[in-house]
């Protein structure tokens, strides 16, 4: 920490409260002691103090692949948000148990789409449209939606494979019903040059989502009206301000950002893609990054010879990811060491059966096609 680069925007980004060194030492010791039984997975938005203990770090897609691959450890400790831990429980072996440091670490974007509401809209659309519709859910969704999609011939997608999953769906149906993130769905459709008039938004609390029957019949993509409040805070003016100050800057943004931000970015992709793109760039490169601040801070640490700025003046933090802390990880490990399992994430068997179909479908479709670009 402490290089001048990160304050270029005028405001010092937040810093996590550092954990007591004794806590970190205890985690290290217990992690070693339990190493035959546990694997720790960590998402890029977690704090440095926490993610240093992850055996594998990644974006949502990589972490779901790893949960499917690592079949030998009894406990998967997931330092990420709930939907990620649920996906791990769905995709891992029956004898494995998934544990999360804080069960309250949810994703507000996922909460935008609840099963009864999605089913209601699905039935309304199907009462008008007599052609095949493929439902796709962003992995940032509750397990019962992944199950719904599995039952109805659809797939899960992540920000790293949405493009490929859209191709797969468009080969099989006339329309895609996408939830919960209107921006990931819309940005993916726009990158495929689907005409704006064939992309409709199903607005909350409006008759037919605020659309006419004709608009629904003509639509190729029907988007749920949800968004990530962290990424929504990045604005077109942020892109313009940085471009003015640094004419050579490259803007890279997560596809949960709004349409204007993505349209005016040089690149867009998952957290894994953002890291890769910056890693591949030469020293002296200047980057404006539209994603969560923990990752931006980490990139600044990793690449001191590159200038890396958040698109936002304040740095946008995902508060729910930050609910997971080293202290809570230690609590889990101490309990495991005493033979007690706490904070286990369990998806019920009926939901799991069909959710597994849609998650495995995604993994199979996207084999060989990770980290695709939106632009
Ligand atoms: P990634 O899959 O790109 O890591 O995104 C997860 C997420 O929640 C972004 O807000
Ligand atoms: Fe959910 Fe947004 Fe946080 Fe990602 S950054 S976990 S989408 S709230």
Tab-separated table of C-alpha atoms and ligand atoms in Angstrom:
chain	number	residue	atom	x	y	z
A	1	UNK	CA	0.000	0.000	0.000
A	2	UNK	CA	1.013	3.616	-0.044
A	3	UNK	CA	1.992	4.374	-3.651
A	4	UNK	CA	0.553	7.642	-4.934
A	5	UNK	CA	-1.198	6.007	-7.881
A	6	UNK	CA	-4.306	4.969	-6.041
A	7	UNK	CA	-5.097	8.473	-4.816
A	8	UNK	CA	-5.092	9.995	-8.297
A	9	UNK	CA	-8.850	10.184	-8.186
A	10	UNK	CA	-8.586	12.472	-5.213
A	11	UNK	CA	-10.058	10.176	-2.611
A	12	UNK	CA	-8.183	7.517	-0.715
A	13	UNK	CA	-10.013	4.220	-1.205
A	14	UNK	CA	-11.212	2.399	1.921
A	15	UNK	CA	-8.838	0.088	3.697
A	16	UNK	CA	-9.902	-3.042	5.531
A	17	UNK	CA	-9.272	-3.148	9.241
A	18	UNK	CA	-6.238	-5.383	9.542
A	19	UNK	CA	-6.742	-8.559	11.517
A	20	UNK	CA	-4.718	-9.298	14.618
A	21	UNK	CA	-1.538	-11.149	13.641
A	22	UNK	CA	-2.354	-13.773	16.276
A	23	UNK	CA	-5.588	-14.578	14.445
A	24	UNK	CA	-3.695	-15.007	11.181
A	25	UNK	CA	-1.101	-17.253	12.824
A	26	UNK	CA	-3.791	-19.433	14.368
A	27	UNK	CA	-5.491	-19.818	10.975
A	28	UNK	CA	-2.196	-20.880	9.389
A	29	UNK	CA	-1.584	-23.507	12.031
A	30	UNK	CA	-5.097	-24.934	11.907
A	31	UNK	CA	-5.108	-24.885	8.127
A	32	UNK	CA	-1.951	-27.007	8.155
A	33	UNK	CA	-3.360	-29.335	10.767
A	34	UNK	CA	-6.621	-29.881	8.875
A	35	UNK	CA	-5.041	-29.923	5.422
A	36	UNK	CA	-6.082	-33.525	4.677
A	37	UNK	CA	-9.733	-32.606	5.104
A	38	UNK	CA	-10.202	-29.040	3.897
A	39	UNK	CA	-9.837	-26.950	0.786
A	40	UNK	CA	-10.364	-23.176	0.927
A	41	UNK	CA	-11.776	-21.393	-2.136
A	42	UNK	CA	-11.743	-17.588	-2.302
A	43	UNK	CA	-13.324	-14.987	-4.550
A	44	UNK	CA	-11.270	-12.013	-5.794
A	45	UNK	CA	-13.435	-9.511	-3.883
A	46	UNK	CA	-12.432	-10.823	-0.474
A	47	UNK	CA	-9.908	-8.898	1.640
A	48	UNK	CA	-6.164	-9.562	1.438
A	49	UNK	CA	-6.130	-10.818	5.018
A	50	UNK	CA	-8.721	-13.450	4.149
A	51	UNK	CA	-7.858	-14.434	0.590
A	52	UNK	CA	-4.242	-15.184	1.488
A	53	UNK	CA	-5.584	-18.419	3.011
A	54	UNK	CA	-7.386	-19.541	-0.153
A	55	UNK	CA	-5.866	-22.634	-1.779
A	56	UNK	CA	-7.545	-21.521	-4.979
A	57	UNK	CA	-8.803	-18.054	-5.843
A	58	UNK	CA	-10.913	-17.228	-8.830
A	59	UNK	CA	-13.975	-15.740	-10.447
A	60	UNK	CA	-17.348	-17.459	-10.040
A	61	UNK	CA	-16.767	-19.771	-12.971
A	62	UNK	CA	-13.337	-20.939	-11.922
A	63	UNK	CA	-14.516	-21.496	-8.360
A	64	UNK	CA	-17.496	-23.591	-9.485
A	65	UNK	CA	-15.185	-25.646	-11.708
A	66	UNK	CA	-12.823	-26.157	-8.780
A	67	UNK	CA	-15.672	-27.191	-6.483
A	68	UNK	CA	-16.627	-29.795	-9.094
A	69	UNK	CA	-13.024	-30.989	-9.543
A	70	UNK	CA	-11.689	-31.247	-5.996
A	71	UNK	CA	-13.460	-34.360	-4.814
A	72	UNK	CA	-10.976	-35.541	-2.213
A	73	UNK	CA	-11.515	-33.073	0.661
A	74	UNK	CA	-14.413	-33.497	3.045
A	75	UNK	CA	-14.831	-29.761	3.674
A	76	UNK	CA	-14.951	-26.997	1.084
A	77	UNK	CA	-14.592	-23.680	2.899
A	78	UNK	CA	-15.966	-21.027	0.593
A	79	UNK	CA	-14.771	-17.460	1.123
A	80	UNK	CA	-17.337	-15.821	-1.120
A	81	UNK	CA	-21.046	-15.060	-1.072
A	82	UNK	CA	-23.924	-17.459	-0.530
A	83	UNK	CA	-24.794	-18.266	-4.131
A	84	UNK	CA	-21.189	-19.340	-4.712
A	85	UNK	CA	-21.254	-21.643	-1.683
A	86	UNK	CA	-24.639	-23.048	-2.760
A	87	UNK	CA	-23.258	-23.740	-6.232
A	88	UNK	CA	-20.316	-25.560	-4.645
A	89	UNK	CA	-22.714	-27.681	-2.584
A	90	UNK	CA	-24.740	-28.517	-5.694
A	91	UNK	CA	-21.770	-29.456	-7.835
A	92	UNK	CA	-19.537	-31.216	-5.280
A	93	UNK	CA	-19.752	-34.875	-4.206
A	94	UNK	CA	-22.370	-36.070	-1.728
A	95	UNK	CA	-19.858	-36.710	1.065
A	96	UNK	CA	-18.447	-33.160	0.826
A	97	UNK	CA	-19.696	-30.347	3.023
A	98	UNK	CA	-19.560	-26.682	2.085
A	99	UNK	CA	-18.956	-24.110	4.799
A	100	UNK	CA	-19.041	-20.317	4.580
A	101	UNK	CA	-17.360	-17.976	7.112
A	102	UNK	CA	-20.514	-15.845	7.453
A	103	UNK	CA	-23.927	-17.233	6.492
A	104	UNK	CA	-25.154	-13.642	6.112
A	105	UNK	CA	-22.805	-13.034	3.175
A	106	UNK	CA	-25.470	-12.847	0.484
A	107	UNK	CA	-25.622	-11.154	-2.901
A	108	UNK	CA	-28.290	-8.417	-3.226
A	109	UNK	CA	-28.295	-8.909	-6.998
A	110	UNK	CA	-29.336	-12.555	-6.535
A	111	UNK	CA	-32.192	-11.444	-4.275
A	112	UNK	CA	-33.789	-9.481	-7.123
A	113	UNK	CA	-35.233	-12.667	-8.624
A	114	UNK	CA	-37.344	-14.879	-6.365
A	115	UNK	CA	-38.719	-18.163	-7.680
A	116	UNK	CA	-42.479	-17.425	-7.371
A	117	UNK	CA	-42.050	-14.130	-9.248
A	118	UNK	CA	-39.923	-15.707	-11.956
A	119	UNK	CA	-42.422	-18.570	-12.387
A	120	UNK	CA	-45.279	-16.086	-12.682
A	121	UNK	CA	-43.507	-14.131	-15.429
A	122	UNK	CA	-42.423	-17.359	-17.173
A	123	UNK	CA	-46.071	-18.477	-17.305
A	124	UNK	CA	-47.211	-15.076	-18.577
A	125	UNK	CA	-44.596	-15.072	-21.335
A	126	UNK	CA	-45.437	-18.649	-22.317
A	127	UNK	CA	-49.125	-17.818	-22.509
A	128	UNK	CA	-48.285	-15.258	-25.224
A	129	UNK	CA	-45.325	-16.826	-26.995
A	130	UNK	CA	-45.854	-20.199	-28.613
A	131	UNK	CA	-42.197	-20.714	-29.514
A	132	UNK	CA	-39.444	-22.275	-27.441
A	133	UNK	CA	-37.959	-19.998	-24.798
A	134	UNK	CA	-34.691	-20.864	-23.076
A	135	UNK	CA	-34.300	-19.631	-19.491
A	136	UNK	CA	-30.799	-18.606	-18.424
A	137	UNK	CA	-29.883	-17.619	-14.935
A	138	UNK	CA	-26.742	-15.742	-13.980
A	139	UNK	CA	-24.855	-17.771	-11.373
A	140	UNK	CA	-25.575	-14.846	-9.022
A	141	UNK	CA	-28.972	-16.333	-8.216
A	142	UNK	CA	-30.577	-18.525	-5.597
A	143	UNK	CA	-30.285	-22.304	-5.938
A	144	UNK	CA	-34.003	-22.775	-6.620
A	145	UNK	CA	-33.665	-20.625	-9.754
A	146	UNK	CA	-30.833	-22.802	-11.000
A	147	UNK	CA	-33.184	-25.710	-10.405
A	148	UNK	CA	-36.004	-23.955	-12.293
A	149	UNK	CA	-33.664	-23.424	-15.231
A	150	UNK	CA	-32.484	-27.050	-15.100
A	151	UNK	CA	-36.102	-28.259	-15.201
A	152	UNK	CA	-36.965	-26.000	-18.124
A	153	UNK	CA	-34.111	-26.842	-20.501
A	154	UNK	CA	-31.919	-23.849	-19.692
A	155	UNK	CA	-28.487	-23.161	-18.270
A	156	UNK	CA	-26.614	-21.163	-15.688
A	157	UNK	CA	-24.003	-18.680	-16.937
A	158	UNK	CA	-21.284	-16.562	-15.370
A	159	UNK	CA	-19.724	-13.323	-16.542
A	160	UNK	CA	-16.935	-15.346	-18.153
A	161	UNK	CA	-19.122	-17.566	-20.321
A	162	UNK	CA	-22.387	-15.652	-20.888
A	163	UNK	CA	-21.575	-15.149	-24.561
A	164	UNK	CA	-21.088	-18.855	-25.173
A	165	UNK	CA	-24.215	-19.769	-23.212
A	166	UNK	CA	-26.253	-17.238	-25.246
A	167	UNK	CA	-24.995	-18.880	-28.464
A	168	UNK	CA	-25.989	-22.281	-27.111
A	169	UNK	CA	-29.452	-21.005	-26.149
A	170	UNK	CA	-30.079	-19.202	-29.427
A	171	UNK	CA	-29.377	-22.414	-31.329
A	172	UNK	CA	-32.120	-24.101	-29.314
A	173	UNK	CA	-34.856	-21.537	-28.851
A	174	UNK	CA	-36.336	-18.397	-30.311
A	175	UNK	CA	-36.019	-16.350	-27.158
A	176	UNK	CA	-33.883	-16.120	-24.052
A	177	UNK	CA	-35.462	-15.289	-20.694
A	178	UNK	CA	-32.549	-13.980	-18.615
A	179	UNK	CA	-32.391	-13.240	-14.893
A	180	UNK	CA	-31.566	-11.600	-12.528
A	181	UNK	CA	-29.001	-9.102	-13.952
A	182	UNK	CA	-30.349	-6.864	-16.712
A	183	UNK	CA	-26.868	-5.493	-17.340
A	184	UNK	CA	-25.036	-8.789	-17.826
A	185	UNK	CA	-27.911	-10.034	-19.999
A	186	UNK	CA	-28.231	-6.780	-21.942
A	187	UNK	CA	-24.486	-6.286	-22.391
A	188	UNK	CA	-24.131	-9.850	-23.673
A	189	UNK	CA	-26.993	-9.371	-26.145
A	190	UNK	CA	-25.660	-5.996	-27.351
A	191	UNK	CA	-22.179	-7.461	-27.859
A	192	UNK	CA	-23.840	-10.011	-30.154
A	193	UNK	CA	-25.324	-7.136	-32.152
A	194	UNK	CA	-28.856	-8.117	-31.289
A	195	UNK	CA	-31.048	-5.189	-32.228
A	196	UNK	CA	-32.047	-3.035	-29.245
A	197	UNK	CA	-35.693	-3.271	-30.238
A	198	UNK	CA	-35.525	-7.054	-29.791
A	199	UNK	CA	-34.214	-6.732	-26.230
A	200	UNK	CA	-36.928	-5.978	-23.699
A	201	UNK	CA	-36.930	-5.362	-19.985
A	202	UNK	CA	-39.603	-6.976	-17.806
A	203	UNK	CA	-40.200	-4.141	-15.357
A	204	UNK	CA	-41.291	-4.915	-11.828
A	205	UNK	CA	-44.951	-4.365	-10.904
A	206	UNK	CA	-46.043	-3.461	-14.448
A	207	UNK	CA	-48.616	-5.306	-16.493
A	208	UNK	CA	-46.714	-7.585	-18.900
A	209	UNK	CA	-43.538	-5.998	-17.498
A	210	UNK	CA	-44.499	-2.723	-19.183
A	211	UNK	CA	-44.396	-4.325	-22.656
A	212	UNK	CA	-47.018	-4.749	-25.341
A	213	UNK	CA	-47.876	-8.233	-26.632
A	214	UNK	CA	-46.237	-7.323	-29.906
A	215	UNK	CA	-42.996	-6.300	-28.185
A	216	UNK	CA	-42.979	-9.609	-26.315
A	217	UNK	CA	-43.610	-11.573	-29.511
A	218	UNK	CA	-40.792	-9.723	-31.308
A	219	UNK	CA	-38.315	-9.957	-28.444
A	220	UNK	CA	-35.248	-12.154	-28.693
A	221	UNK	CA	-34.048	-11.379	-25.192
A	222	UNK	CA	-36.301	-10.771	-22.170
A	223	UNK	CA	-34.399	-9.303	-19.234
A	224	UNK	CA	-35.274	-9.416	-15.562
A	225	UNK	CA	-35.104	-6.017	-13.903
A	226	UNK	CA	-32.233	-6.659	-11.464
A	227	UNK	CA	-28.786	-5.147	-11.021
A	228	UNK	CA	-25.710	-5.132	-8.810
A	229	UNK	CA	-25.732	-2.005	-6.675
A	230	UNK	CA	-21.911	-2.060	-6.440
A	231	UNK	CA	-21.330	-2.025	-10.214
A	232	UNK	CA	-24.286	0.252	-10.899
A	233	UNK	CA	-22.379	3.053	-9.166
A	234	UNK	CA	-19.842	3.272	-11.998
A	235	UNK	CA	-20.989	5.958	-14.419
A	236	UNK	CA	-20.228	7.115	-17.938
A	237	UNK	CA	-18.862	10.370	-16.426
A	238	UNK	CA	-16.252	8.281	-14.566
A	239	UNK	CA	-15.025	6.882	-17.883
A	240	UNK	CA	-15.007	10.349	-19.486
A	241	UNK	CA	-13.175	11.959	-16.550
A	242	UNK	CA	-10.372	9.382	-16.647
A	243	UNK	CA	-10.076	9.467	-20.445
A	244	UNK	CA	-9.697	13.238	-20.314
A	245	UNK	CA	-6.978	13.076	-17.677
A	246	UNK	CA	-5.125	10.075	-19.193
A	247	UNK	CA	-5.593	10.000	-22.979
A	248	UNK	CA	-3.740	6.650	-23.184
A	249	UNK	CA	-5.821	4.955	-20.511
A	250	UNK	CA	-7.534	1.631	-21.169
A	251	UNK	CA	-10.866	1.169	-19.475
A	252	UNK	CA	-11.795	-2.354	-18.403
A	253	UNK	CA	-15.127	-3.022	-16.712
A	254	UNK	CA	-17.125	-5.873	-15.290
A	255	UNK	CA	-20.239	-6.652	-17.405
A	256	UNK	CA	-22.481	-5.955	-14.405
A	257	UNK	CA	-21.769	-2.269	-15.141
A	258	UNK	CA	-24.428	-0.301	-16.990
A	259	UNK	CA	-24.778	-0.209	-20.781
A	260	UNK	CA	-23.091	3.188	-21.213
A	261	UNK	CA	-20.053	2.198	-19.156
A	262	UNK	CA	-19.583	-1.044	-21.087
A	263	UNK	CA	-20.141	0.624	-24.448
A	264	UNK	CA	-17.433	3.153	-23.617
A	265	UNK	CA	-14.957	0.678	-22.112
A	266	UNK	CA	-12.095	-0.787	-24.134
A	267	UNK	CA	-12.647	-4.194	-22.616
A	268	UNK	CA	-15.084	-5.991	-20.407
A	269	UNK	CA	-15.115	-9.351	-18.688
A	270	UNK	CA	-15.149	-11.348	-15.483
A	271	UNK	CA	-12.855	-10.610	-12.563
A	272	UNK	CA	-10.580	-13.369	-13.872
A	273	UNK	CA	-10.499	-11.719	-17.280
A	274	UNK	CA	-9.724	-8.301	-15.778
A	275	UNK	CA	-6.722	-9.727	-13.916
A	276	UNK	CA	-5.504	-11.533	-17.021
A	277	UNK	CA	-5.811	-8.466	-19.261
A	278	UNK	CA	-3.832	-6.288	-16.850
A	279	UNK	CA	-1.268	-9.032	-16.325
A	280	UNK	CA	-0.764	-9.275	-20.105
A	281	UNK	CA	-0.268	-5.514	-20.557
A	282	UNK	CA	3.221	-3.943	-20.685
A	283	UNK	CA	4.773	-1.967	-17.832
A	284	UNK	CA	3.749	1.668	-17.992
A	285	UNK	CA	0.175	0.816	-19.048
A	286	UNK	CA	-2.605	2.874	-17.513
A	287	UNK	CA	-5.877	1.170	-16.573
A	288	UNK	CA	-9.229	2.426	-15.314
A	289	UNK	CA	-10.999	-0.522	-13.716
A	290	UNK	CA	-14.760	-0.780	-13.224
A	291	UNK	CA	-15.087	-3.404	-10.548
A	292	UNK	CA	-15.056	-3.962	-6.795
A	293	UNK	CA	-12.375	-2.097	-4.872
A	294	UNK	CA	-10.674	-5.027	-3.112
A	295	UNK	CA	-9.672	-6.351	-6.508
A	296	UNK	CA	-8.571	-2.901	-7.714
A	297	UNK	CA	-6.411	-2.454	-4.594
A	298	UNK	CA	-4.892	-5.894	-5.110
A	299	UNK	CA	-4.095	-5.180	-8.759
A	300	UNK	CA	-2.266	-2.024	-7.672
A	301	UNK	CA	-0.172	-4.119	-5.287
A	302	UNK	CA	0.496	-6.803	-7.872
A	303	UNK	CA	1.558	-4.451	-10.677
A	304	UNK	CA	3.459	-1.469	-9.216
A	305	UNK	CA	4.890	-0.635	-12.667
A	306	UNK	CA	1.415	-0.081	-14.111
A	307	UNK	CA	-0.942	2.715	-13.176
A	308	UNK	CA	-4.204	1.153	-12.024
A	309	UNK	CA	-7.134	3.327	-11.024
A	310	UNK	CA	-10.656	2.605	-9.973
A	311	UNK	CA	-13.236	4.065	-12.331
A	312	UNK	CA	-14.991	5.373	-9.269
A	313	UNK	CA	-13.747	8.282	-7.187
A	314	UNK	CA	-14.576	6.508	-3.957
A	315	UNK	CA	-13.932	2.880	-4.833
A	316	UNK	CA	-16.996	0.670	-4.710
A	317	UNK	CA	-16.955	-2.036	-2.103
A	318	UNK	CA	-19.141	-5.148	-1.937
A	319	UNK	CA	-20.255	-4.999	1.666
A	320	UNK	CA	-21.658	-8.522	1.725
A	321	UNK	CA	-18.394	-10.110	0.520
A	322	UNK	CA	-16.698	-8.191	3.331
A	323	UNK	CA	-18.826	-9.971	5.913
A	324	UNK	CA	-16.383	-12.848	5.607
A	325	UNK	CA	-13.372	-12.100	7.795
A	326	UNK	CA	-10.308	-13.969	9.061
A	327	UNK	CA	-11.865	-14.039	12.548
A	328	UNK	CA	-14.896	-15.902	11.160
A	329	UNK	CA	-12.662	-18.257	9.191
A	330	UNK	CA	-10.763	-19.001	12.380
A	331	UNK	CA	-14.031	-19.729	14.167
A	332	UNK	CA	-14.909	-22.318	11.507
A	333	UNK	CA	-11.502	-23.964	11.709
A	334	UNK	CA	-11.509	-24.086	15.509
A	335	UNK	CA	-14.904	-25.716	15.446
A	336	UNK	CA	-13.812	-28.234	12.822
A	337	UNK	CA	-10.765	-28.992	14.919
A	338	UNK	CA	-13.152	-29.795	17.780
A	339	UNK	CA	-15.238	-32.028	15.509
A	340	UNK	CA	-18.045	-29.484	15.071
A	341	UNK	CA	-19.369	-28.239	11.743
A	342	UNK	CA	-20.797	-24.715	11.762
A	343	UNK	CA	-22.132	-22.523	8.940
A	344	UNK	CA	-22.707	-25.421	6.557
A	345	UNK	CA	-24.518	-24.417	3.370
A	346	UNK	CA	-26.998	-27.138	2.423
A	347	UNK	CA	-29.140	-27.096	-0.703
A	348	UNK	CA	-32.092	-29.447	-0.387
A	349	UNK	CA	-31.977	-32.613	-2.484
A	350	UNK	CA	-34.944	-31.801	-4.740
A	351	UNK	CA	-33.494	-28.377	-5.638
A	352	UNK	CA	-30.040	-29.881	-6.014
A	353	UNK	CA	-31.150	-32.511	-8.518
A	354	UNK	CA	-32.169	-29.995	-11.199
A	355	UNK	CA	-29.746	-27.224	-10.232
A	356	UNK	CA	-26.935	-29.688	-10.846
A	357	UNK	CA	-28.199	-30.223	-14.380
A	358	UNK	CA	-28.049	-26.498	-15.197
A	359	UNK	CA	-24.660	-25.957	-13.541
A	360	UNK	CA	-23.086	-28.977	-15.214
A	361	UNK	CA	-24.587	-27.862	-18.500
A	362	UNK	CA	-22.827	-24.519	-18.112
A	363	UNK	CA	-19.509	-26.177	-17.305
A	364	UNK	CA	-19.803	-28.473	-20.317
A	365	UNK	CA	-20.855	-25.739	-22.752
A	366	UNK	CA	-18.104	-23.408	-21.653
A	367	UNK	CA	-15.308	-25.970	-21.700
A	368	UNK	CA	-12.503	-24.325	-23.694
A	369	UNK	CA	-14.162	-20.936	-23.706
A	370	UNK	CA	-13.467	-19.231	-20.384
A	371	UNK	CA	-12.912	-15.505	-19.994
A	372	UNK	CA	-14.515	-14.432	-23.236
A	373	UNK	CA	-14.648	-10.726	-23.917
A	374	UNK	CA	-17.765	-8.647	-24.271
A	375	UNK	CA	-16.192	-6.137	-26.576
B	1	LIG	P1	-17.052	-12.862	-11.425
B	1	LIG	O1	-17.630	-14.181	-11.782
B	1	LIG	O2	-16.613	-12.069	-12.612
B	1	LIG	O3	-15.951	-13.028	-10.432
B	1	LIG	O4	-18.182	-11.976	-10.780
B	1	LIG	C1	-18.813	-12.295	-9.594
B	1	LIG	C2	-19.521	-11.153	-9.052
B	1	LIG	O5	-20.284	-11.276	-8.134
B	1	LIG	C3	-19.295	-9.854	-9.657
B	1	LIG	O6	-19.962	-8.890	-8.951
B	2	LIG	FE1	-23.381	-9.543	-5.668
B	2	LIG	FE2	-22.588	-7.208	-6.715
B	2	LIG	FE3	-21.410	-8.161	-4.520
B	2	LIG	FE4	-21.004	-9.307	-6.888
B	2	LIG	S1	-20.395	-7.242	-6.282
B	2	LIG	S2	-21.422	-10.358	-4.968
B	2	LIG	S3	-23.024	-9.074	-7.820
B	2	LIG	S4	-23.561	-7.524	-4.744
